[in-house]
mmCIF file of N, CA and C in Angstrom:
data_model
loop_
_atom_site.group_PDB
_atom_site.id
_atom_site.type_symbol
_atom_site.label_atom_id
_atom_site.label_comp_id
_atom_site.label_asym_id
_atom_site.label_seq_id
_atom_site.Cartn_x
_atom_site.Cartn_y
_atom_site.Cartn_z
ATOM 1 N N MET Q 1 0.839 -1.184 0.000
ATOM 2 C CA MET Q 1 0.000 0.000 0.000
ATOM 3 C C MET Q 1 0.883 1.247 0.000
ATOM 4 N N ASN Q 2 0.445 2.274 -0.708
ATOM 5 C CA ASN Q 2 1.232 3.501 -0.739
ATOM 6 C C ASN Q 2 0.813 4.430 0.415
ATOM 7 N N VAL Q 3 1.561 5.501 0.603
ATOM 8 C CA VAL Q 3 1.338 6.415 1.726
ATOM 9 C C VAL Q 3 -0.062 7.025 1.677
ATOM 10 N N ALA Q 4 -0.522 7.416 0.500
ATOM 11 C CA ALA Q 4 -1.855 8.027 0.385
ATOM 12 C C ALA Q 4 -2.937 7.059 0.856
ATOM 13 N N GLU Q 5 -2.819 5.796 0.448
ATOM 14 C CA GLU Q 5 -3.797 4.793 0.883
ATOM 15 C C GLU Q 5 -3.737 4.577 2.386
ATOM 16 N N LEU Q 6 -2.541 4.536 2.935
ATOM 17 C CA LEU Q 6 -2.384 4.331 4.383
ATOM 18 C C LEU Q 6 -2.954 5.503 5.177
ATOM 19 N N LEU Q 7 -2.665 6.723 4.725
ATOM 20 C CA LEU Q 7 -3.202 7.899 5.416
ATOM 21 C C LEU Q 7 -4.724 7.935 5.330
ATOM 22 N N THR Q 8 -5.266 7.561 4.178
ATOM 23 C CA THR Q 8 -6.721 7.524 4.022
ATOM 24 C C THR Q 8 -7.330 6.491 4.960
ATOM 25 N N ARG Q 9 -6.727 5.317 5.041
ATOM 26 C CA ARG Q 9 -7.243 4.283 5.946
ATOM 27 C C ARG Q 9 -7.156 4.736 7.400
ATOM 28 N N LEU Q 10 -6.042 5.364 7.770
ATOM 29 C CA LEU Q 10 -5.878 5.855 9.131
ATOM 30 C C LEU Q 10 -6.949 6.893 9.459
ATOM 31 N N ALA Q 11 -7.159 7.843 8.558
ATOM 32 C CA ALA Q 11 -8.176 8.876 8.766
ATOM 33 C C ALA Q 11 -9.566 8.262 8.858
ATOM 34 N N THR Q 12 -9.852 7.288 8.015
ATOM 35 C CA THR Q 12 -11.158 6.625 8.024
ATOM 36 C C THR Q 12 -11.393 5.905 9.340
ATOM 37 N N HIS Q 13 -10.390 5.158 9.795
ATOM 38 C CA HIS Q 13 -10.518 4.451 11.078
ATOM 39 C C HIS Q 13 -10.744 5.435 12.225
ATOM 40 N N TYR Q 14 -9.940 6.492 12.248
ATOM 41 C CA TYR Q 14 -10.038 7.430 13.375
ATOM 42 C C TYR Q 14 -11.360 8.193 13.352
ATOM 43 N N ASN Q 15 -11.844 8.549 12.159
ATOM 44 C CA ASN Q 15 -13.155 9.195 12.064
ATOM 45 C C ASN Q 15 -14.260 8.271 12.555
ATOM 46 N N ALA Q 16 -14.161 6.983 12.245
ATOM 47 C CA ALA Q 16 -15.162 6.021 12.714
ATOM 48 C C ALA Q 16 -15.151 5.936 14.240
ATOM 49 N N ILE Q 17 -13.971 5.989 14.821
ATOM 50 C CA ILE Q 17 -13.858 5.930 16.282
ATOM 51 C C ILE Q 17 -14.451 7.193 16.900
ATOM 52 N N ILE Q 18 -14.128 8.342 16.342
ATOM 53 C CA ILE Q 18 -14.697 9.598 16.838
ATOM 54 C C ILE Q 18 -16.213 9.569 16.687
ATOM 55 N N ARG Q 19 -16.710 9.096 15.559
ATOM 56 C CA ARG Q 19 -18.157 9.016 15.325
ATOM 57 C C ARG Q 19 -18.827 8.157 16.403
ATOM 58 N N ASN Q 20 -18.199 7.040 16.744
ATOM 59 C CA ASN Q 20 -18.749 6.151 17.762
ATOM 60 C C ASN Q 20 -18.828 6.843 19.118
ATOM 61 N N PHE Q 21 -17.756 7.505 19.522
ATOM 62 C CA PHE Q 21 -17.753 8.205 20.810
ATOM 63 C C PHE Q 21 -18.698 9.404 20.787
ATOM 64 N N ALA Q 22 -18.815 10.064 19.638
ATOM 65 C CA ALA Q 22 -19.722 11.209 19.505
ATOM 66 C C ALA Q 22 -21.165 10.771 19.694
ATOM 67 N N GLN Q 23 -21.541 9.648 19.090
ATOM 68 C CA GLN Q 23 -22.914 9.145 19.213
ATOM 69 C C GLN Q 23 -23.290 8.909 20.667
ATOM 70 N N LYS Q 24 -22.337 8.468 21.461
ATOM 71 C CA LYS Q 24 -22.598 8.222 22.881
ATOM 72 C C LYS Q 24 -22.895 9.511 23.639
ATOM 73 N N GLN Q 25 -22.506 10.656 23.050
ATOM 74 C CA GLN Q 25 -22.784 11.965 23.645
ATOM 75 C C GLN Q 25 -23.900 12.683 22.896
ATOM 76 N N SER Q 26 -24.616 11.949 22.045
ATOM 77 C CA SER Q 26 -25.712 12.491 21.225
ATOM 78 C C SER Q 26 -25.234 13.603 20.294
ATOM 79 N N LEU Q 27 -24.027 13.437 19.771
ATOM 80 C CA LEU Q 27 -23.451 14.388 18.826
ATOM 81 C C LEU Q 27 -23.171 13.699 17.499
ATOM 82 N N THR Q 28 -23.117 14.491 16.437
ATOM 83 C CA THR Q 28 -22.650 13.966 15.166
ATOM 84 C C THR Q 28 -21.122 13.992 15.176
ATOM 85 N N CYS Q 29 -20.541 13.300 14.223
ATOM 86 C CA CYS Q 29 -19.083 13.319 14.098
ATOM 87 C C CYS Q 29 -18.594 14.741 13.842
ATOM 88 N N SER Q 30 -19.308 15.484 12.996
ATOM 89 C CA SER Q 30 -18.924 16.869 12.696
ATOM 90 C C SER Q 30 -18.951 17.739 13.951
ATOM 91 N N GLN Q 31 -19.976 17.562 14.773
ATOM 92 C CA GLN Q 31 -20.067 18.345 16.005
ATOM 93 C C GLN Q 31 -18.924 17.992 16.952
ATOM 94 N N ALA Q 32 -18.605 16.708 17.046
ATOM 95 C CA ALA Q 32 -17.501 16.287 17.907
ATOM 96 C C ALA Q 32 -16.183 16.863 17.414
ATOM 97 N N LEU Q 33 -15.959 16.818 16.094
ATOM 98 C CA LEU Q 33 -14.723 17.372 15.541
ATOM 99 C C LEU Q 33 -14.622 18.872 15.809
ATOM 100 N N LEU Q 34 -15.746 19.561 15.743
ATOM 101 C CA LEU Q 34 -15.732 20.990 16.065
ATOM 102 C C LEU Q 34 -15.284 21.200 17.509
ATOM 103 N N LEU Q 35 -15.904 20.495 18.434
ATOM 104 C CA LEU Q 35 -15.538 20.650 19.846
ATOM 105 C C LEU Q 35 -14.074 20.298 20.089
ATOM 106 N N LEU Q 36 -13.613 19.232 19.452
ATOM 107 C CA LEU Q 36 -12.234 18.792 19.645
ATOM 108 C C LEU Q 36 -11.208 19.771 19.072
ATOM 109 N N ASN Q 37 -11.652 20.655 18.181
ATOM 110 C CA ASN Q 37 -10.716 21.580 17.520
ATOM 111 C C ASN Q 37 -10.829 23.026 17.976
ATOM 112 N N ILE Q 38 -11.660 23.294 18.972
ATOM 113 C CA ILE Q 38 -11.747 24.649 19.525
ATOM 114 C C ILE Q 38 -10.766 24.738 20.689
ATOM 115 N N PRO Q 39 -9.780 25.620 20.603
ATOM 116 C CA PRO Q 39 -8.817 25.761 21.715
ATOM 117 C C PRO Q 39 -9.516 26.204 23.003
ATOM 118 N N PHE Q 40 -8.874 25.936 24.136
ATOM 119 C CA PHE Q 40 -9.494 26.249 25.430
ATOM 120 C C PHE Q 40 -9.828 27.724 25.582
ATOM 121 N N ASP Q 41 -9.077 28.590 24.889
ATOM 122 C CA ASP Q 41 -9.351 30.027 24.985
ATOM 123 C C ASP Q 41 -10.190 30.544 23.814
ATOM 124 N N GLY Q 42 -10.698 29.619 22.992
ATOM 125 C CA GLY Q 42 -11.560 29.995 21.879
ATOM 126 C C GLY Q 42 -10.777 30.294 20.616
ATOM 127 N N THR Q 43 -11.508 30.566 19.549
ATOM 128 C CA THR Q 43 -10.904 30.867 18.258
ATOM 129 C C THR Q 43 -11.920 31.626 17.416
ATOM 130 N N THR Q 44 -11.450 32.192 16.335
ATOM 131 C CA THR Q 44 -12.389 32.866 15.437
ATOM 132 C C THR Q 44 -13.072 31.814 14.563
ATOM 133 N N MET Q 45 -14.257 32.168 14.104
ATOM 134 C CA MET Q 45 -14.991 31.274 13.215
ATOM 135 C C MET Q 45 -14.185 31.018 11.944
ATOM 136 N N SER Q 46 -13.552 32.051 11.410
ATOM 137 C CA SER Q 46 -12.765 31.900 10.178
ATOM 138 C C SER Q 46 -11.603 30.931 10.367
ATOM 139 N N ASN Q 47 -10.892 31.055 11.479
ATOM 140 C CA ASN Q 47 -9.776 30.144 11.747
ATOM 141 C C ASN Q 47 -10.253 28.699 11.868
ATOM 142 N N LEU Q 48 -11.378 28.517 12.536
ATOM 143 C CA LEU Q 48 -11.917 27.173 12.715
ATOM 144 C C LEU Q 48 -12.361 26.582 11.378
ATOM 145 N N ALA Q 49 -12.997 27.378 10.543
ATOM 146 C CA ALA Q 49 -13.419 26.912 9.217
ATOM 147 C C ALA Q 49 -12.202 26.491 8.396
ATOM 148 N N TYR Q 50 -11.149 27.297 8.445
ATOM 149 C CA TYR Q 50 -9.927 26.960 7.711
ATOM 150 C C TYR Q 50 -9.312 25.668 8.246
ATOM 151 N N LYS Q 51 -9.192 25.579 9.560
ATOM 152 C CA LYS Q 51 -8.579 24.406 10.185
ATOM 153 C C LYS Q 51 -9.292 23.125 9.781
ATOM 154 N N LEU Q 52 -10.621 23.175 9.728
ATOM 155 C CA LEU Q 52 -11.416 21.990 9.404
ATOM 156 C C LEU Q 52 -11.632 21.820 7.906
ATOM 157 N N GLY Q 53 -11.281 22.837 7.134
ATOM 158 C CA GLY Q 53 -11.433 22.750 5.689
ATOM 159 C C GLY Q 53 -12.879 22.779 5.234
ATOM 160 N N ILE Q 54 -13.690 23.596 5.911
ATOM 161 C CA ILE Q 54 -15.101 23.706 5.538
ATOM 162 C C ILE Q 54 -15.449 25.166 5.262
ATOM 163 N N ASP Q 55 -16.533 25.375 4.532
ATOM 164 C CA ASP Q 55 -16.997 26.728 4.235
ATOM 165 C C ASP Q 55 -17.467 27.414 5.513
ATOM 166 N N ASN Q 56 -17.370 28.750 5.516
ATOM 167 C CA ASN Q 56 -17.856 29.517 6.663
ATOM 168 C C ASN Q 56 -19.345 29.268 6.904
ATOM 169 N N SER Q 57 -20.126 29.131 5.829
ATOM 170 C CA SER Q 57 -21.570 28.916 5.986
ATOM 171 C C SER Q 57 -21.857 27.560 6.637
ATOM 172 N N THR Q 58 -21.098 26.539 6.265
ATOM 173 C CA THR Q 58 -21.257 25.215 6.879
ATOM 174 C C THR Q 58 -20.889 25.272 8.357
ATOM 175 N N LEU Q 59 -19.785 25.942 8.645
ATOM 176 C CA LEU Q 59 -19.360 26.076 10.037
ATOM 177 C C LEU Q 59 -20.415 26.828 10.843
ATOM 178 N N THR Q 60 -20.952 27.892 10.282
ATOM 179 C CA THR Q 60 -21.953 28.687 10.998
ATOM 180 C C THR Q 60 -23.154 27.836 11.366
ATOM 181 N N ARG Q 61 -23.652 27.024 10.432
ATOM 182 C CA ARG Q 61 -24.791 26.142 10.728
ATOM 183 C C ARG Q 61 -24.456 25.180 11.865
ATOM 184 N N ASN Q 62 -23.267 24.579 11.797
ATOM 185 C CA ASN Q 62 -22.877 23.609 12.826
ATOM 186 C C ASN Q 62 -22.655 24.272 14.182
ATOM 187 N N ILE Q 63 -22.031 25.437 14.178
ATOM 188 C CA ILE Q 63 -21.810 26.157 15.439
ATOM 189 C C ILE Q 63 -23.145 26.597 16.028
ATOM 190 N N ASN Q 64 -24.075 27.028 15.184
ATOM 191 C CA ASN Q 64 -25.393 27.429 15.685
ATOM 192 C C ASN Q 64 -26.098 26.264 16.373
ATOM 193 N N LYS Q 65 -25.941 25.057 15.830
ATOM 194 C CA LYS Q 65 -26.529 23.875 16.475
ATOM 195 C C LYS Q 65 -25.888 23.613 17.836
ATOM 196 N N LEU Q 66 -24.560 23.737 17.886
ATOM 197 C CA LEU Q 66 -23.869 23.552 19.168
ATOM 198 C C LEU Q 66 -24.226 24.657 20.153
ATOM 199 N N ASN Q 67 -24.478 25.845 19.631
ATOM 200 C CA ASN Q 67 -24.894 26.973 20.464
ATOM 201 C C ASN Q 67 -26.271 26.691 21.082
ATOM 202 N N LEU Q 68 -27.188 26.142 20.276
ATOM 203 C CA LEU Q 68 -28.517 25.783 20.789
ATOM 204 C C LEU Q 68 -28.433 24.710 21.870
ATOM 205 N N LEU Q 69 -27.434 23.832 21.750
ATOM 206 C CA LEU Q 69 -27.218 22.794 22.762
ATOM 207 C C LEU Q 69 -26.453 23.325 23.976
ATOM 208 N N ARG Q 70 -26.091 24.614 23.912
ATOM 209 C CA ARG Q 70 -25.335 25.297 24.965
ATOM 210 C C ARG Q 70 -23.927 24.712 25.187
ATOM 211 N N LEU Q 71 -23.358 24.180 24.105
ATOM 212 C CA LEU Q 71 -22.010 23.616 24.188
ATOM 213 C C LEU Q 71 -20.944 24.628 23.791
ATOM 214 N N VAL Q 72 -21.331 25.630 23.006
ATOM 215 C CA VAL Q 72 -20.431 26.716 22.638
ATOM 216 C C VAL Q 72 -21.186 28.032 22.733
ATOM 217 N N SER Q 73 -20.425 29.099 22.784
ATOM 218 C CA SER Q 73 -21.040 30.426 22.691
ATOM 219 C C SER Q 73 -20.257 31.232 21.665
ATOM 220 N N LYS Q 74 -20.967 32.169 21.051
ATOM 221 C CA LYS Q 74 -20.355 33.040 20.046
ATOM 222 C C LYS Q 74 -20.330 34.454 20.606
ATOM 223 N N LYS Q 75 -19.213 35.121 20.368
ATOM 224 C CA LYS Q 75 -19.072 36.508 20.821
ATOM 225 C C LYS Q 75 -18.371 37.310 19.743
ATOM 226 N N ARG Q 76 -18.884 38.495 19.510
ATOM 227 C CA ARG Q 76 -18.223 39.403 18.567
ATOM 228 C C ARG Q 76 -16.953 39.943 19.213
ATOM 229 N N ASP Q 77 -15.944 40.101 18.400
ATOM 230 C CA ASP Q 77 -14.684 40.672 18.852
ATOM 231 C C ASP Q 77 -14.930 42.113 19.304
ATOM 232 N N LYS Q 78 -14.321 42.496 20.405
ATOM 233 C CA LYS Q 78 -14.589 43.847 20.907
ATOM 234 C C LYS Q 78 -13.943 44.944 20.070
ATOM 235 N N TYR Q 79 -12.927 44.598 19.271
ATOM 236 C CA TYR Q 79 -12.265 45.603 18.447
ATOM 237 C C TYR Q 79 -12.748 45.601 16.998
ATOM 238 N N ASP Q 80 -13.094 44.424 16.496
ATOM 239 C CA ASP Q 80 -13.559 44.311 15.113
ATOM 240 C C ASP Q 80 -14.857 43.506 15.131
ATOM 241 N N LYS Q 81 -15.977 44.182 15.039
ATOM 242 C CA LYS Q 81 -17.297 43.557 15.173
ATOM 243 C C LYS Q 81 -17.601 42.556 14.061
ATOM 244 N N ARG Q 82 -16.798 42.553 12.997
ATOM 245 C CA ARG Q 82 -17.005 41.561 11.929
ATOM 246 C C ARG Q 82 -16.510 40.187 12.337
ATOM 247 N N ILE Q 83 -15.627 40.139 13.298
ATOM 248 C CA ILE Q 83 -15.021 38.879 13.735
ATOM 249 C C ILE Q 83 -15.881 38.257 14.835
ATOM 250 N N ILE Q 84 -16.197 36.973 14.646
ATOM 251 C CA ILE Q 84 -16.962 36.242 15.659
ATOM 252 C C ILE Q 84 -16.058 35.176 16.260
ATOM 253 N N ASN Q 85 -15.944 35.216 17.564
ATOM 254 C CA ASN Q 85 -15.164 34.223 18.294
ATOM 255 C C ASN Q 85 -16.099 33.164 18.850
ATOM 256 N N VAL Q 86 -15.620 31.948 18.877
ATOM 257 C CA VAL Q 86 -16.395 30.851 19.435
ATOM 258 C C VAL Q 86 -15.594 30.236 20.584
ATOM 259 N N VAL Q 87 -16.273 30.003 21.702
ATOM 260 C CA VAL Q 87 -15.647 29.397 22.873
ATOM 261 C C VAL Q 87 -16.533 28.264 23.374
ATOM 262 N N ILE Q 88 -15.895 27.322 24.018
ATOM 263 C CA ILE Q 88 -16.639 26.202 24.591
ATOM 264 C C ILE Q 88 -17.181 26.627 25.950
ATOM 265 N N THR Q 89 -18.459 26.351 26.191
ATOM 266 C CA THR Q 89 -19.092 26.683 27.465
ATOM 267 C C THR Q 89 -18.728 25.625 28.512
ATOM 268 N N SER Q 90 -19.146 25.848 29.740
ATOM 269 C CA SER Q 90 -18.879 24.846 30.785
ATOM 270 C C SER Q 90 -19.586 23.529 30.464
ATOM 271 N N GLU Q 91 -20.817 23.605 29.916
ATOM 272 C CA GLU Q 91 -21.505 22.374 29.495
ATOM 273 C C GLU Q 91 -20.728 21.697 28.378
ATOM 274 N N GLY Q 92 -20.194 22.508 27.460
ATOM 275 C CA GLY Q 92 -19.394 21.977 26.365
ATOM 276 C C GLY Q 92 -18.121 21.313 26.856
ATOM 277 N N LYS Q 93 -17.509 21.895 27.881
ATOM 278 C CA LYS Q 93 -16.298 21.297 28.454
ATOM 279 C C LYS Q 93 -16.599 19.944 29.074
ATOM 280 N N ASP Q 94 -17.777 19.817 29.695
ATOM 281 C CA ASP Q 94 -18.174 18.521 30.259
ATOM 282 C C ASP Q 94 -18.312 17.473 29.158
ATOM 283 N N VAL Q 95 -18.995 17.843 28.076
ATOM 284 C CA VAL Q 95 -19.171 16.923 26.951
ATOM 285 C C VAL Q 95 -17.819 16.615 26.312
ATOM 286 N N LEU Q 96 -16.994 17.631 26.170
ATOM 287 C CA LEU Q 96 -15.674 17.446 25.569
ATOM 288 C C LEU Q 96 -14.841 16.461 26.387
ATOM 289 N N SER Q 97 -14.890 16.576 27.695
ATOM 290 C CA SER Q 97 -14.121 15.642 28.518
ATOM 291 C C SER Q 97 -14.647 14.215 28.370
ATOM 292 N N LYS Q 98 -15.962 14.081 28.141
ATOM 293 C CA LYS Q 98 -16.541 12.752 27.920
ATOM 294 C C LYS Q 98 -16.174 12.198 26.548
ATOM 295 N N LEU Q 99 -15.790 13.059 25.631
ATOM 296 C CA LEU Q 99 -15.264 12.625 24.331
ATOM 297 C C LEU Q 99 -13.776 12.301 24.422
ATOM 298 N N GLU Q 100 -13.047 13.175 25.089
ATOM 299 C CA GLU Q 100 -11.588 13.033 25.140
ATOM 300 C C GLU Q 100 -11.151 11.837 25.977
ATOM 301 N N LYS Q 101 -11.865 11.544 27.050
ATOM 302 C CA LYS Q 101 -11.451 10.445 27.923
ATOM 303 C C LYS Q 101 -11.400 9.111 27.181
ATOM 304 N N PRO Q 102 -12.482 8.694 26.505
ATOM 305 C CA PRO Q 102 -12.372 7.416 25.778
ATOM 306 C C PRO Q 102 -11.416 7.483 24.585
ATOM 307 N N LEU Q 103 -11.295 8.664 23.959
ATOM 308 C CA LEU Q 103 -10.332 8.789 22.863
ATOM 309 C C LEU Q 103 -8.906 8.592 23.384
ATOM 310 N N ASN Q 104 -8.599 9.209 24.515
ATOM 311 C CA ASN Q 104 -7.272 9.041 25.098
ATOM 312 C C ASN Q 104 -7.024 7.591 25.516
ATOM 313 N N GLU Q 105 -8.047 6.954 26.076
ATOM 314 C CA GLU Q 105 -7.912 5.542 26.454
ATOM 315 C C GLU Q 105 -7.684 4.678 25.219
ATOM 316 N N PHE Q 106 -8.422 4.984 24.144
ATOM 317 C CA PHE Q 106 -8.237 4.241 22.902
ATOM 318 C C PHE Q 106 -6.822 4.438 22.365
ATOM 319 N N ASN Q 107 -6.352 5.695 22.377
ATOM 320 C CA ASN Q 107 -4.994 5.985 21.902
ATOM 321 C C ASN Q 107 -3.963 5.211 22.711
ATOM 322 N N LEU Q 108 -4.148 5.150 24.025
ATOM 323 C CA LEU Q 108 -3.218 4.389 24.864
ATOM 324 C C LEU Q 108 -3.278 2.900 24.546
ATOM 325 N N SER Q 109 -4.476 2.389 24.264
ATOM 326 C CA SER Q 109 -4.579 0.962 23.929
ATOM 327 C C SER Q 109 -3.861 0.658 22.619
ATOM 328 N N ILE Q 110 -3.877 1.609 21.685
ATOM 329 C CA ILE Q 110 -3.117 1.422 20.445
ATOM 330 C C ILE Q 110 -1.632 1.338 20.776
ATOM 331 N N LEU Q 111 -1.167 2.272 21.594
ATOM 332 C CA LEU Q 111 0.264 2.326 21.925
ATOM 333 C C LEU Q 111 0.722 1.087 22.676
ATOM 334 N N ASN Q 112 -0.182 0.445 23.416
ATOM 335 C CA ASN Q 112 0.182 -0.780 24.137
ATOM 336 C C ASN Q 112 0.570 -1.907 23.183
ATOM 337 N N HIS Q 113 0.207 -1.787 21.919
ATOM 338 C CA HIS Q 113 0.541 -2.804 20.931
ATOM 339 C C HIS Q 113 1.797 -2.455 20.139
ATOM 340 N N ILE Q 114 2.440 -1.353 20.510
ATOM 341 C CA ILE Q 114 3.629 -0.887 19.796
ATOM 342 C C ILE Q 114 4.759 -0.706 20.803
ATOM 343 N N ASN Q 115 5.932 -1.225 20.476
ATOM 344 C CA ASN Q 115 7.044 -1.099 21.427
ATOM 345 C C ASN Q 115 7.456 0.366 21.574
ATOM 346 N N ILE Q 116 8.128 0.661 22.674
ATOM 347 C CA ILE Q 116 8.431 2.042 23.052
ATOM 348 C C ILE Q 116 9.281 2.756 21.993
ATOM 349 N N GLU Q 117 10.222 2.054 21.387
ATOM 350 C CA GLU Q 117 11.060 2.684 20.361
ATOM 351 C C GLU Q 117 10.215 3.102 19.158
ATOM 352 N N ASP Q 118 9.299 2.234 18.731
ATOM 353 C CA ASP Q 118 8.426 2.566 17.613
ATOM 354 C C ASP Q 118 7.421 3.648 17.996
ATOM 355 N N GLN Q 119 7.005 3.686 19.268
ATOM 356 C CA GLN Q 119 6.110 4.763 19.721
ATOM 357 C C GLN Q 119 6.777 6.115 19.532
ATOM 358 N N ASN Q 120 8.040 6.206 19.937
ATOM 359 C CA ASN Q 120 8.780 7.468 19.795
ATOM 360 C C ASN Q 120 8.944 7.846 18.325
ATOM 361 N N LYS Q 121 9.247 6.870 17.488
ATOM 362 C CA LYS Q 121 9.395 7.128 16.056
ATOM 363 C C LYS Q 121 8.056 7.576 15.467
ATOM 364 N N THR Q 122 6.978 6.930 15.901
ATOM 365 C CA THR Q 122 5.650 7.269 15.393
ATOM 366 C C THR Q 122 5.286 8.702 15.754
ATOM 367 N N THR Q 123 5.565 9.083 16.992
ATOM 368 C CA THR Q 123 5.272 10.445 17.440
ATOM 369 C C THR Q 123 6.049 11.455 16.600
ATOM 370 N N GLU Q 124 7.317 11.202 16.408
ATOM 371 C CA GLU Q 124 8.143 12.109 15.600
ATOM 372 C C GLU Q 124 7.628 12.193 14.162
ATOM 373 N N LEU Q 125 7.300 11.052 13.588
ATOM 374 C CA LEU Q 125 6.814 11.031 12.213
ATOM 375 C C LEU Q 125 5.476 11.754 12.080
ATOM 376 N N LEU Q 126 4.564 11.536 13.023
ATOM 377 C CA LEU Q 126 3.276 12.229 12.978
ATOM 378 C C LEU Q 126 3.456 13.741 13.105
ATOM 379 N N GLU Q 127 4.355 14.176 13.984
ATOM 380 C CA GLU Q 127 4.621 15.609 14.122
ATOM 381 C C GLU Q 127 5.151 16.186 12.809
ATOM 382 N N LYS Q 128 6.045 15.457 12.142
ATOM 383 C CA LYS Q 128 6.584 15.915 10.860
ATOM 384 C C LYS Q 128 5.498 15.950 9.788
ATOM 385 N N LEU Q 129 4.639 14.935 9.764
ATOM 386 C CA LEU Q 129 3.547 14.903 8.793
ATOM 387 C C LEU Q 129 2.594 16.072 8.991
ATOM 388 N N ILE Q 130 2.229 16.338 10.231
ATOM 389 C CA ILE Q 130 1.317 17.447 10.524
ATOM 390 C C ILE Q 130 1.956 18.777 10.151
ATOM 391 N N TRP Q 131 3.219 18.967 10.511
ATOM 392 C CA TRP Q 131 3.914 20.203 10.170
ATOM 393 C C TRP Q 131 3.946 20.397 8.655
ATOM 394 N N THR Q 132 4.287 19.329 7.929
ATOM 395 C CA THR Q 132 4.351 19.409 6.470
ATOM 396 C C THR Q 132 2.990 19.707 5.873
ATOM 397 N N MET Q 133 1.953 19.048 6.375
ATOM 398 C CA MET Q 133 0.596 19.311 5.882
ATOM 399 C C MET Q 133 0.192 20.752 6.144
ATOM 400 N N ASP Q 134 0.518 21.266 7.326
ATOM 401 C CA ASP Q 134 0.230 22.673 7.624
ATOM 402 C C ASP Q 134 0.930 23.588 6.631
ATOM 403 N N CYS Q 135 2.189 23.311 6.334
ATOM 404 C CA CYS Q 135 2.936 24.146 5.390
ATOM 405 C C CYS Q 135 2.352 24.070 3.992
ATOM 406 N N LEU Q 136 1.978 22.895 3.559
ATOM 407 C CA LEU Q 136 1.425 22.734 2.209
ATOM 408 C C LEU Q 136 0.044 23.366 2.090
ATOM 409 N N ARG Q 137 -0.730 23.343 3.153
ATOM 410 C CA ARG Q 137 -2.057 23.973 3.119
ATOM 411 C C ARG Q 137 -1.943 25.491 3.051
ATOM 412 N N ASP Q 138 -0.872 26.045 3.605
ATOM 413 C CA ASP Q 138 -0.701 27.490 3.649
ATOM 414 C C ASP Q 138 -0.203 28.071 2.322
ATOM 415 N N ARG Q 139 0.085 27.247 1.366
ATOM 416 C CA ARG Q 139 0.584 27.742 0.070
ATOM 417 C C ARG Q 139 -0.464 28.533 -0.638
#
């Protein structure tokens, strides 16, 4: 198998796992990915749309749904009213922790099947892949 096929399979497996944990919290996979990608201090809607690779209109619909569930809140920037910041609410943090806990446990169970030397190599390689992908996306 080539690298593209392997990365696609890895992404597919991990999305399926996130989808499973999201369903247990009555969330869609998209909603879970949104929560998992909002920094603890919040972010702008535009940055989040870029990070996830979705249109601003799609993000707005999804954020509005999370807002109705009281998992996130939206606030206009105090200096530039065109900018909307999104932050996770306390209810959202509770749900997020219920998503992250089984994900972290799953990640640890994966690592239990890989020797420590390969774990370190895997971490380094993943960091390089992410850095490279970030650079290529910014072109």
